[in-house]
Amino acid sequence: MNIAPNSNPRTRKRLLAAAASVAIAGAIGFGAVATGTAPVLAEAVRVEAPQVPSFADVVERVSPAVVSVRVKAKIETTADDGSDLPDAFGNLPDDPQLRRFFREFRGFGDQDGRDGMRRFGRRDRQPRPVAQGSGFFISEDGYLVTNNHVVGDGTSFTVVMHDGKELDAKLVGTDPRTDLAVLKVEGDGKFTYVDFADDSKVRVGDWVVAVGNPFGLGGTVTAGIVSARGRDIGAGPYDDFIQIDASVNRGNSGGPTFNLNGQVVGINTAIFSPSGGSVGIAFDIPASTAKQVVQDLMKDGTVQRGWLGVEIQPVTSEIAESLGLKSDKGALVSSAQEDGPGKKAGITAGDVITQVDGKDVASPKELARLIGAYQPGKPVDVTLWRDGRSETVKVDLGTLPSSDKQASADQQPSAPPKADTLADLGLTVTRSDDGKGLVVTDVDPDSDAADRGIQPGDVITSINSTEVNGTDDVAKAMADAVKSGRKAVLMQITRDDSNRFVALPVAKG
């Protein structure tokens, strides 16, 4: 629109306003503007959707490899004598049939039966699935992975495929220490399977997708991110879980968690749930752990692990200071088992294991994982911190026993009548029957010793790697620690034939 510069000012102002209206209308999709009327809508406004991740392609590819696992067990049937009737029926005559009648009558409308009713005269429950979980194929010939706690008590196993087809499976092997199990499905054709990822590349914040059978709802997909790595939830000696916030519930156990490439980064095994349902905290067995265990189970149904034969405990900052270590990393040997490979190689109580074959040991859990990853008979170099210096010994690993030896607690050292007081440590002690060590007879509840868990009945066998035969040995060790500038002494404590080390401050001494 051309506006002459010599136009009447008022006319010029009206023309400029009209031109602006036409320009705005065109910018937002209005086809025309009628003078003095509202704009005419010629085309609906469309907004470009923001680009967000979609998991549809991943789910479409991996879902055929994920299955539901049904487990049946032999159930001991018992006669229904009505013994668990409530107090309201407690005065019935001692007639089994009458009591059973009232028990069945009480059952109407409860949650035991699917139709809200119980049938009269049913004396026994029929065997039914005792567990439902998830699993996934790892080979085209029918091997699949799930959790040990899903199949552990089972006598028969059924795999429900993505398309609803049911197939029988047999148990190949289980590994309770990592909660893993392998099943084998016999069937015609080839099965869709998935691969394990390199979980060392998994980062906190990465997207993940969990597929499984929560509450029997097979083929359920949830998404989230990796929340944390290296979680220790007290499930066993090899805890190294990946934490995710994807919704995981009962029935997801044994199911896979995928990255966006469709590879398995972890296996759902546990959730933290005060309510029983998902609160966004779930734990996965890392793919690196599962891959090695599964290979062993597929080979011969068992897992063989290396064994060092030592009892270990964490290195606290106080223990590290008392030993002259620069950091609190490593695993402190509390005892070396008789005839174990560690003791044969010269490892003794009080040593701190800092490396295995050049790999740093940050904690007892990490040491257990490192040793367990070796095959029995494998020679390894174990680096120790001993007497203020580092040294290396070669150990030929043994085979991890199938079950841990239980310590005997039948005998406790008996305390002679006379007792001495270690007032600076808050302990009352007496010499042991064999003259080796001091038996703790009393602990000041306000002392550092009490805070660190020392109890009456404990035996102090050494202090700063020196045998203790009397209170003079304790006093000398404390004095030597003060002279060397250390703030704590390291006591070796024996309880129920088990050893551990406790660092006690000497500042008060």
Short mmCIF file of C-alpha atoms in Angstrom, two decimals, residues 175-177 237-238 303-307 309 311 337 399-407:
data_model
loop_
_atom_site.label_atom_id
_atom_site.label_comp_id
_atom_site.label_asym_id
_atom_site.label_seq_id
_atom_site.Cartn_x
_atom_site.Cartn_y
_atom_site.Cartn_z
CA ASP A 175 23.32 -68.74 40.58
CA PRO A 176 21.83 -67.55 43.89
CA ARG A 177 24.80 -65.28 44.60
CA PRO A 237 28.77 -60.19 48.16
CA TYR A 238 28.62 -59.10 44.52
CA VAL A 303 29.28 -71.03 38.15
CA GLN A 304 32.88 -71.55 39.28
CA ARG A 305 34.47 -68.59 41.08
CA GLY A 306 37.93 -67.89 42.39
CA TRP A 307 38.44 -68.01 46.16
CA GLY A 309 40.06 -67.67 51.58
CA GLU A 311 37.66 -62.69 55.87
CA GLN A 337 41.18 -69.25 56.77
CA THR A 399 37.38 -72.72 44.28
CA LEU A 400 34.71 -70.78 46.16
CA PRO A 401 32.86 -73.26 48.42
CA SER A 402 29.21 -73.83 47.60
CA SER A 403 28.22 -72.63 51.06
CA ASP A 404 29.97 -70.50 53.60
CA LYS A 405 31.35 -72.21 56.67
CA GLN A 406 29.46 -71.32 59.81
CA ALA A 407 31.55 -70.33 62.77
#
